[in-house]
Short mmCIF file of C-alpha atoms in Angstrom, two decimals:
data_model
loop_
_atom_site.label_atom_id
_atom_site.label_comp_id
_atom_site.label_asym_id
_atom_site.label_seq_id
_atom_site.Cartn_x
_atom_site.Cartn_y
_atom_site.Cartn_z
CA MET A 30 114.48 91.78 100.16
CA ASP A 31 117.02 92.27 97.35
CA ASN A 32 114.22 93.18 94.95
CA ASN A 33 112.98 95.75 97.45
CA VAL A 34 116.45 97.29 97.66
CA GLY A 35 116.56 97.79 93.89
CA ASN A 36 113.04 99.19 93.75
CA PHE A 37 113.71 101.53 96.66
CA LYS A 38 116.84 102.92 95.05
CA GLU A 39 114.75 103.63 91.95
CA LEU A 40 112.21 105.38 94.17
CA LEU A 41 114.93 107.56 95.72
CA ASP A 42 116.20 108.44 92.25
CA SER A 43 112.70 109.38 91.09
CA ARG A 44 112.37 111.74 94.07
CA ASN A 45 115.92 113.07 93.59
CA ILE A 46 116.82 112.22 97.21
CA LYS A 47 120.56 112.75 97.41
CA THR A 48 121.10 112.67 101.19
CA ILE A 49 119.66 110.51 103.99
CA ILE A 50 120.31 111.70 107.55
CA TYR A 51 119.55 109.36 110.46
CA VAL A 52 119.61 111.11 113.86
CA ASP A 53 119.75 109.06 117.07
CA ASP A 54 121.43 109.04 120.47
CA ASP A 55 122.93 105.70 119.45
CA PHE A 56 125.52 107.61 117.45
CA ASP A 57 126.88 109.79 120.26
CA ILE A 58 130.15 109.01 122.02
CA PHE A 59 128.43 107.39 125.01
CA SER A 60 127.19 104.53 122.84
CA TYR A 61 130.83 103.41 122.54
CA LYS A 62 131.24 102.86 126.28
CA GLU A 63 130.47 99.13 126.34
CA ASN A 64 132.93 98.30 123.56
CA THR A 65 135.54 100.62 125.08
CA GLN A 66 135.34 98.60 128.30
CA LYS A 67 135.81 95.45 126.25
CA PHE A 68 138.85 97.04 124.59
CA ILE A 69 140.33 97.72 128.05
CA ARG A 70 139.83 94.08 129.12
CA ASP A 71 141.49 92.82 125.93
CA ASN A 72 144.39 95.30 126.00
CA ILE A 73 145.08 96.01 129.66
CA ASN A 74 148.62 94.68 129.27
CA ASN A 75 149.25 96.28 125.89
CA GLN A 76 152.07 98.77 126.44
CA GLU A 77 151.51 100.39 123.00
CA VAL A 78 148.13 101.84 123.95
CA ALA A 79 148.27 105.47 125.04
CA TRP A 80 145.93 105.29 128.02
CA PRO A 81 144.39 108.64 129.09
CA PHE A 82 143.71 107.25 132.58
CA GLU A 83 145.77 105.15 135.01
CA VAL A 84 145.99 101.48 134.05
CA VAL A 85 147.15 98.94 136.66
CA ASP A 86 147.28 95.15 136.82
CA ASP A 87 143.99 95.04 138.72
CA LEU A 88 141.19 95.12 136.12
CA GLU A 89 138.57 96.36 138.57
CA ILE A 90 140.68 99.36 139.60
CA THR A 91 141.48 100.13 135.95
CA LEU A 92 137.78 100.03 135.02
CA HIS A 93 137.03 102.28 137.98
CA ASN A 94 139.62 104.77 136.72
CA PHE A 95 138.09 104.50 133.27
CA GLU A 96 134.61 105.23 134.68
CA ASN A 97 135.84 108.43 136.32
CA TRP A 98 137.59 109.56 133.14
CA TRP A 99 134.60 108.67 130.96
CA ARG A 100 132.23 110.55 133.25
CA GLU A 101 134.35 113.67 133.77
CA GLY A 102 136.45 113.82 130.60
CA GLU A 103 135.91 116.16 127.67
CA GLU A 104 133.77 114.69 124.92
CA ASN A 105 136.43 115.48 122.31
CA ASP A 106 138.98 113.51 124.33
CA LEU A 107 136.64 110.53 124.50
CA LYS A 108 136.06 110.68 120.75
CA ALA A 109 139.79 110.95 120.09
CA PHE A 110 140.56 107.82 122.16
CA VAL A 111 137.79 105.81 120.47
CA THR A 112 138.87 106.91 116.99
CA LEU A 113 142.57 106.34 117.60
CA ASN A 114 141.98 102.77 118.75
CA ASN A 115 139.33 102.01 116.11
CA ILE A 116 136.72 101.09 118.72
CA GLN A 117 133.36 100.38 117.12
CA ARG A 118 129.89 100.49 118.62
CA ASN A 119 127.10 97.95 118.33
CA LYS A 120 124.76 98.81 115.48
CA SER A 121 121.00 98.94 115.95
CA ALA A 122 118.55 96.94 113.81
CA ILE A 123 117.45 100.17 112.13
CA GLU A 124 121.00 101.16 111.23
CA ILE A 125 121.76 97.72 109.78
CA ILE A 126 118.68 97.82 107.52
CA LEU A 127 119.39 101.39 106.42
CA GLU A 128 122.94 100.43 105.49
CA ASP A 129 121.54 97.55 103.41
CA ILE A 130 119.24 99.92 101.55
CA PHE A 131 121.21 103.12 101.08
CA PRO A 132 124.63 103.63 99.51
CA LYS A 133 127.26 104.71 102.06
CA GLU A 134 127.95 107.91 100.17
CA ILE A 135 124.42 109.28 100.81
CA LEU A 136 123.66 107.85 104.29
CA ARG A 137 124.79 109.86 107.32
CA CYS A 138 124.22 108.52 110.85
CA ILE A 139 124.72 111.35 113.33
CA GLU A 140 123.92 112.31 116.90
CA PRO A 141 121.39 115.06 117.81
CA THR A 142 124.11 117.56 118.76
CA GLU A 143 125.77 117.28 115.37
CA PHE A 144 122.38 117.63 113.67
CA SER A 145 121.66 120.80 115.65
CA GLU A 146 125.06 122.27 114.82
CA ASN A 147 125.07 121.42 111.12
CA TYR A 148 121.46 121.20 109.92
CA LEU A 149 119.36 123.68 111.87
CA GLN A 150 120.90 126.85 110.48
CA GLU A 151 119.35 128.71 107.57
CA ASN A 152 120.84 127.88 104.18
CA GLU A 153 122.90 125.07 105.73
CA ILE A 154 121.62 122.70 103.04
CA GLU A 155 121.03 123.73 99.46
CA LEU A 156 117.65 122.22 98.71
CA SER A 157 116.11 122.01 95.28
CA ASN A 158 113.99 119.69 93.16
CA GLU A 159 117.23 118.05 92.05
CA ASN A 160 118.71 117.84 95.56
CA GLN A 161 116.17 116.55 98.09
CA ILE A 162 116.82 114.98 101.50
CA LEU A 163 115.29 112.32 103.73
CA ILE A 164 115.64 112.91 107.50
CA LEU A 165 115.02 110.02 109.92
CA MET A 166 114.77 111.27 113.50
CA ASP A 167 114.39 109.40 116.79
CA LYS A 168 111.55 110.99 118.78
CA TYR A 169 112.67 110.09 122.32
CA LEU A 170 116.18 111.41 122.87
CA ARG A 171 118.28 111.51 126.03
CA ASN A 172 117.54 114.03 128.78
CA ASP A 173 113.84 114.05 127.82
CA LYS A 174 114.52 115.81 124.52
CA ASP A 175 111.88 115.50 121.81
CA GLY A 176 113.20 114.76 118.33
CA MET A 177 110.06 116.33 116.87
CA LYS A 178 111.30 119.74 118.02
CA LEU A 179 114.47 119.26 115.99
CA LEU A 180 112.28 118.79 112.93
CA ASP A 181 110.30 122.02 113.48
CA ARG A 182 112.44 123.90 110.97
CA TYR A 183 111.63 121.34 108.27
CA ILE A 184 107.83 121.18 108.67
CA LYS A 185 106.29 122.15 105.32
CA GLN A 186 109.81 122.57 103.92
CA ASN A 187 109.96 121.81 100.21
CA TYR A 188 112.21 118.97 99.07
CA VAL A 189 112.39 117.39 102.56
CA SER A 190 110.79 114.10 103.71
CA CYS A 191 110.98 113.18 107.41
CA GLY A 192 110.40 109.98 109.35
CA LEU A 193 109.92 110.21 113.14
CA PHE A 194 110.98 106.97 114.87
CA SER A 195 109.31 105.87 118.10
CA ASP A 196 109.65 102.67 120.11
CA LYS A 197 106.43 103.52 122.00
CA LEU A 198 104.26 103.60 118.88
CA ALA A 199 102.27 100.65 117.54
CA ILE A 200 102.38 100.17 113.77
CA GLU A 201 98.59 100.42 113.47
CA ASN A 202 98.62 103.80 115.27
CA GLU A 203 101.03 105.62 112.95
CA ILE A 204 98.32 107.59 111.12
CA SER A 205 96.60 108.47 114.42
CA CYS A 206 99.93 109.79 115.69
CA TRP A 207 100.32 111.81 112.48
CA LYS A 208 96.95 113.43 113.20
CA ASP A 209 97.96 114.13 116.81
CA LEU A 210 101.02 115.95 115.44
CA GLN A 211 98.59 118.30 113.60
CA TYR A 212 98.92 116.73 110.15
CA PRO A 213 102.51 117.69 109.22
CA PRO A 214 102.70 117.36 105.41
CA ASN A 215 106.17 115.83 105.32
CA ILE A 216 106.67 114.08 108.69
CA TYR A 217 105.53 110.46 109.00
CA PRO A 218 105.60 108.73 112.45
CA ILE A 219 107.32 105.32 112.26
CA SER A 220 107.05 102.51 114.79
CA LYS A 221 110.47 100.98 115.52
CA LYS A 222 108.70 97.63 115.76
CA ARG A 223 108.76 97.57 111.97
CA PHE A 224 112.54 97.08 112.03
CA TYR A 225 112.43 93.99 114.24
CA GLU A 226 110.61 91.91 111.62
CA GLU A 227 112.80 89.21 110.08
CA ASN A 228 112.38 89.85 106.35
CA GLY A 229 112.38 93.66 106.60
CA GLU A 230 109.16 94.14 104.62
CA LEU A 231 107.58 96.40 107.25
CA ALA A 232 110.75 98.49 107.43
CA TYR A 233 110.59 99.13 103.70
CA GLU A 234 106.94 100.07 104.04
CA ALA A 235 107.84 102.66 106.71
CA LEU A 236 110.38 104.32 104.44
CA ARG A 237 107.96 104.08 101.53
CA ASN A 238 105.24 105.78 103.60
CA THR A 239 107.60 108.61 104.57
CA ILE A 240 108.31 109.46 100.94
CA TRP A 241 104.69 108.74 99.97
CA LEU A 242 103.32 111.24 102.53
CA ALA A 243 105.55 114.03 101.18
CA GLN A 244 104.45 113.22 97.63
CA ILE A 245 100.74 113.12 98.58
CA SER A 246 101.15 116.43 100.43
CA GLU A 247 102.76 117.98 97.35
CA ILE A 248 99.74 116.99 95.25
CA LYS A 249 97.34 118.32 97.91
CA SER A 250 99.27 121.59 98.05
CA SER A 251 99.06 121.94 94.27
CA ILE A 252 95.32 121.27 94.38
CA CYS A 253 94.89 123.94 97.07
CA ASP A 254 96.86 126.41 94.93
CA ILE A 255 94.57 125.71 91.99
CA PHE A 256 91.49 126.16 94.15
CA ASN A 257 92.75 129.37 95.79
CA LYS A 258 93.63 130.96 92.45
CA SER A 259 90.32 129.85 90.95
CA SER A 260 88.45 131.15 93.98
CA GLU A 261 90.19 134.53 93.69
CA ASN A 262 89.27 134.71 90.00
CA THR A 263 85.68 133.71 90.80
CA THR A 264 85.45 136.50 93.37
CA THR A 265 86.73 138.96 90.77
CA ASN A 266 84.23 137.69 88.18
CA LEU A 267 81.34 138.14 90.61
CA GLU A 268 82.46 141.62 91.65
CA GLU A 269 82.68 142.64 88.00
CA LEU A 270 79.21 141.29 87.15
CA ASP A 271 77.07 144.32 86.28
CA PRO A 272 73.92 144.95 88.37
CA ALA A 273 71.45 144.35 85.53
CA SER A 274 72.94 140.98 84.65
CA PHE A 275 73.10 139.97 88.29
CA ASP A 276 69.43 140.99 88.78
CA TYR A 277 68.41 138.99 85.70
CA ILE A 278 70.30 135.84 86.72
CA ILE A 279 69.36 135.77 90.40
CA ILE A 280 65.99 137.50 90.68
CA TYR A 281 64.25 137.38 87.29
CA LYS A 282 65.19 133.81 86.40
CA SER A 283 64.26 132.61 89.91
CA GLN A 284 60.80 134.13 89.64
CA ASN A 285 60.29 133.13 86.02
CA GLU A 286 61.33 129.50 86.52
CA GLY A 287 59.95 129.06 90.01
CA CYS A 288 63.39 128.36 91.48
CA TRP A 289 64.73 129.31 94.85
CA GLU A 290 67.13 132.26 94.62
CA PHE A 291 69.82 130.57 96.67
CA GLU A 292 69.86 127.59 94.28
CA ILE A 293 70.55 129.99 91.40
CA ILE A 294 73.33 131.68 93.40
CA GLU A 295 74.84 128.27 94.16
CA GLN A 296 74.71 127.26 90.47
CA LEU A 297 76.31 130.56 89.45
CA LEU A 298 79.17 130.12 91.94
CA ILE A 299 79.85 126.53 90.89
CA THR A 300 79.69 127.37 87.18
CA ILE A 301 82.17 130.27 87.41
CA LEU A 302 84.49 128.40 89.79
CA GLU A 303 84.53 125.29 87.60
CA ASN A 304 85.27 127.40 84.53
CA ASN A 305 88.20 129.09 86.29
CA ILE A 306 89.59 125.72 87.40
CA HIS A 307 89.43 124.48 83.81
CA LYS A 308 91.23 127.60 82.57
CA LEU A 309 94.11 126.97 84.97
CA MET A 310 94.30 123.28 84.16
CA GLU A 311 94.49 124.11 80.45
CA LYS A 312 97.88 125.74 80.96
CA PRO A 313 100.65 123.35 79.81
CA ASP A 314 102.87 123.93 82.85
CA VAL A 315 100.03 123.22 85.31
CA HIS A 316 98.86 120.14 83.44
CA SER A 317 102.37 118.70 83.08
CA HIS A 318 103.09 119.42 86.77
CA PHE A 319 100.11 117.30 87.86
CA GLN A 320 101.07 114.59 85.39
CA GLU A 321 104.55 114.42 86.89
CA LEU A 322 103.23 114.32 90.47
CA THR A 323 100.80 111.49 89.76
CA LYS A 324 103.51 109.59 87.89
CA LYS A 325 105.66 109.62 91.05
CA ILE A 326 102.74 108.41 93.18
CA LYS A 327 102.25 105.45 90.83
CA LYS A 328 105.90 104.54 91.36
CA ILE A 329 105.46 104.63 95.14
CA ARG A 330 102.36 102.43 94.92
CA GLU A 331 104.52 99.58 93.59
CA PHE A 332 105.50 98.94 97.21
CA ARG A 333 103.25 96.88 99.45
CA THR A 334 101.40 98.82 102.13
CA SER A 335 99.18 97.78 105.03
CA LEU A 336 97.55 101.21 105.24
CA LYS A 337 93.83 101.17 104.54
CA PRO A 338 91.61 104.10 103.49
CA HIS A 339 89.39 105.73 106.10
CA THR A 340 86.16 103.97 105.11
CA GLU A 341 83.92 106.29 107.14
CA LEU A 342 85.42 109.34 105.43
CA LEU A 343 85.01 107.78 101.97
CA THR A 344 81.40 106.89 102.79
CA ASP A 345 80.70 110.47 103.88
CA LEU A 346 82.22 111.87 100.68
CA THR A 347 80.13 109.48 98.57
CA ARG A 348 77.00 110.50 100.48
CA LEU A 349 77.79 114.18 99.87
CA GLN A 350 77.95 113.48 96.13
CA VAL A 351 74.46 111.98 96.15
CA TYR A 352 72.56 113.67 98.97
CA GLN A 353 72.29 117.05 100.61
CA SER A 354 72.31 116.88 104.39
CA GLY A 355 68.94 117.09 106.08
CA SER A 356 70.22 119.76 108.48
CA TYR A 357 71.09 122.01 105.52
CA ILE A 358 67.78 121.42 103.70
CA ASN A 359 65.74 122.21 106.81
CA SER A 360 67.79 125.06 108.25
CA VAL A 361 67.71 127.15 105.05
CA PHE A 362 64.03 126.34 104.38
CA SER A 363 64.82 125.02 100.91
CA GLN A 364 61.95 124.43 98.49
CA ILE A 365 60.43 120.97 98.31
CA SER A 366 61.35 118.76 95.38
CA ASN A 367 60.83 115.22 94.11
CA GLY A 368 62.33 112.60 96.39
CA ASP A 369 61.88 114.64 99.58
CA ILE A 370 60.73 112.57 102.55
CA PHE A 371 58.09 113.76 105.01
CA GLU A 372 57.02 112.19 108.27
CA ILE A 373 53.30 112.49 109.08
CA ASN A 374 51.83 110.87 112.18
CA GLY A 375 54.75 108.49 112.49
CA THR A 376 54.65 107.31 108.86
CA LYS A 377 57.16 108.45 106.26
CA TYR A 378 56.14 109.53 102.77
CA MET A 379 58.06 110.41 99.63
CA LEU A 380 57.14 113.27 97.30
CA VAL A 381 56.87 111.58 93.87
CA CYS A 382 55.05 114.08 91.68
CA GLN A 383 55.35 117.81 92.04
CA PRO A 384 53.21 119.41 89.24
CA CYS A 385 55.35 122.52 88.89
CA ASN A 386 58.27 120.28 87.91
CA LEU A 387 56.67 117.54 85.84
CA VAL A 388 53.37 118.64 84.32
CA ILE A 389 53.26 119.36 80.57
CA ARG A 390 51.42 122.67 80.38
CA LYS A 391 49.18 123.57 77.46
CA GLU A 392 50.05 127.27 77.70
CA GLY A 393 53.63 126.68 78.79
CA ASN A 394 53.08 128.65 81.99
CA ARG A 395 53.32 127.53 85.58
CA THR A 396 50.18 127.36 87.70
CA ILE A 397 49.92 127.32 91.45
CA THR A 398 48.54 124.15 93.01
CA ASP A 399 47.63 123.35 96.58
CA TYR A 400 48.31 119.61 96.19
CA VAL A 401 51.24 117.26 95.67
CA THR A 402 51.44 113.47 95.47
CA LEU A 403 52.94 111.60 98.42
CA LEU A 404 53.41 107.83 98.58
CA PRO A 405 53.96 105.97 101.86
CA ILE A 406 57.34 104.31 102.26
CA GLU A 407 57.00 100.65 103.17
CA ALA A 408 59.84 98.30 104.06
CA GLU A 409 60.04 95.16 101.88
CA ASP A 410 60.94 93.14 104.97
CA LYS A 411 57.93 93.30 107.26
CA ASN A 412 60.19 92.72 110.25
CA ILE A 413 61.80 96.08 109.60
CA LYS A 414 60.03 99.00 111.23
CA ASN A 415 58.76 101.69 108.86
CA CYS A 416 61.98 103.31 107.61
#
C-alpha cells in the first residue's frame, strides 16, 4: 500500500495533476445530521453552547425541536452551527483512501452544489499542460440527479481526467459502462466496490485507469490528427496529379501488367498516404510529442491492472492484416489469384498455379489461357468434414 502511494504520487507528478476534486452528496451539510444529534445528546446541559433552537431537559423534545430547525432552517445557518461547534461527519471508505493517497493541499472534497457554483463556469479553472486536474464524481446524487451531467462540460476537455463513481456498477462491467456512455475520452466509470477491498489495490487500479484512459485518448487523438492531415495532403496530391500520369498509372499499367484497375488505385492511395504520414512523423515536434506520450503510458503500466484486451477485436485486426474479407472479394468481382478457394459440387479447391502470375515466358509477354490448376482441400483429420 505504501509503495503504491509513492508510485501514484509520481504518476500524478508525471501528468502534472495539481488539483483533485471529489464531488459527492456525502459532503453536503445534511451528512452532518447524525453527528449533530450526537453532539446534542452529549451537550444538552452545556450552557455555553449557543443553541439555535429550544433546548429543554427532555432529550426527546429537544431532538424534536432540532428536527424542525434542521428541516426548515437556512443551509447557511446549519453550516454555521456545525462549524462553530467543530462537528465532524463520518468519512466514507473512498474519502479515507483518497486522503491516504493525495496531499491535503491538492485534494478538495465538495458537494455537488459547490461544484456547480465554482467549477461549471467558463474559465473558472486555468487549465494547461502544467496545471491539470482530476475530477472524481459520484454518479447517483440526491433528488435523482445524475453526476454525469455535471461532467458534460469536461468531456473531451484537455488536461482533465474524470472518474465516475457508481455503487450499482460491477468492477468487471466498467468498460461496458464506458461504451454505454458513448466512449468519453477522459471519463472512466468506477465501481465503488473497489474501495471496500481491504488492501486498497483495486482502488489504486481505479484511479490508475482514470488517468490511463485520458492518456490513451490523448495518443489516439494525436494519431487521428496525423491521419487527418495526411489524408488531406493525399487528397491534394491526387487532385494535382496530371491526367496523363493518372491515365498511365491506372489504365496503361493495369492493361500492360494484367492487373485489376482498382488494385492499382488502392496501391496508389496507400503509397501516397503512407508517404504523407512519414513526412509528418519526420518533424521533430511530432516525433518528440509521441515519444513523450508513450513514455507516460509506460509509467502508468507500472501499476497492476485486471483489465484484459478485447480478444475478439484483436483477432479481427490480425485477420484483416492477413486476409481480405470474402464479402469484399466477391462483391467487387475482384480478379482471381493464387490461394483463392472455390467450392465445386460441395468440395473446396484452392487455386495453386495461375499461369499469368507464375509462368516464365520465353517472349516476356502474357498469354491468355483457359485453364488454371486447382487442388482439392482435404482435412488431415478424417473425422473433420471437408473444410
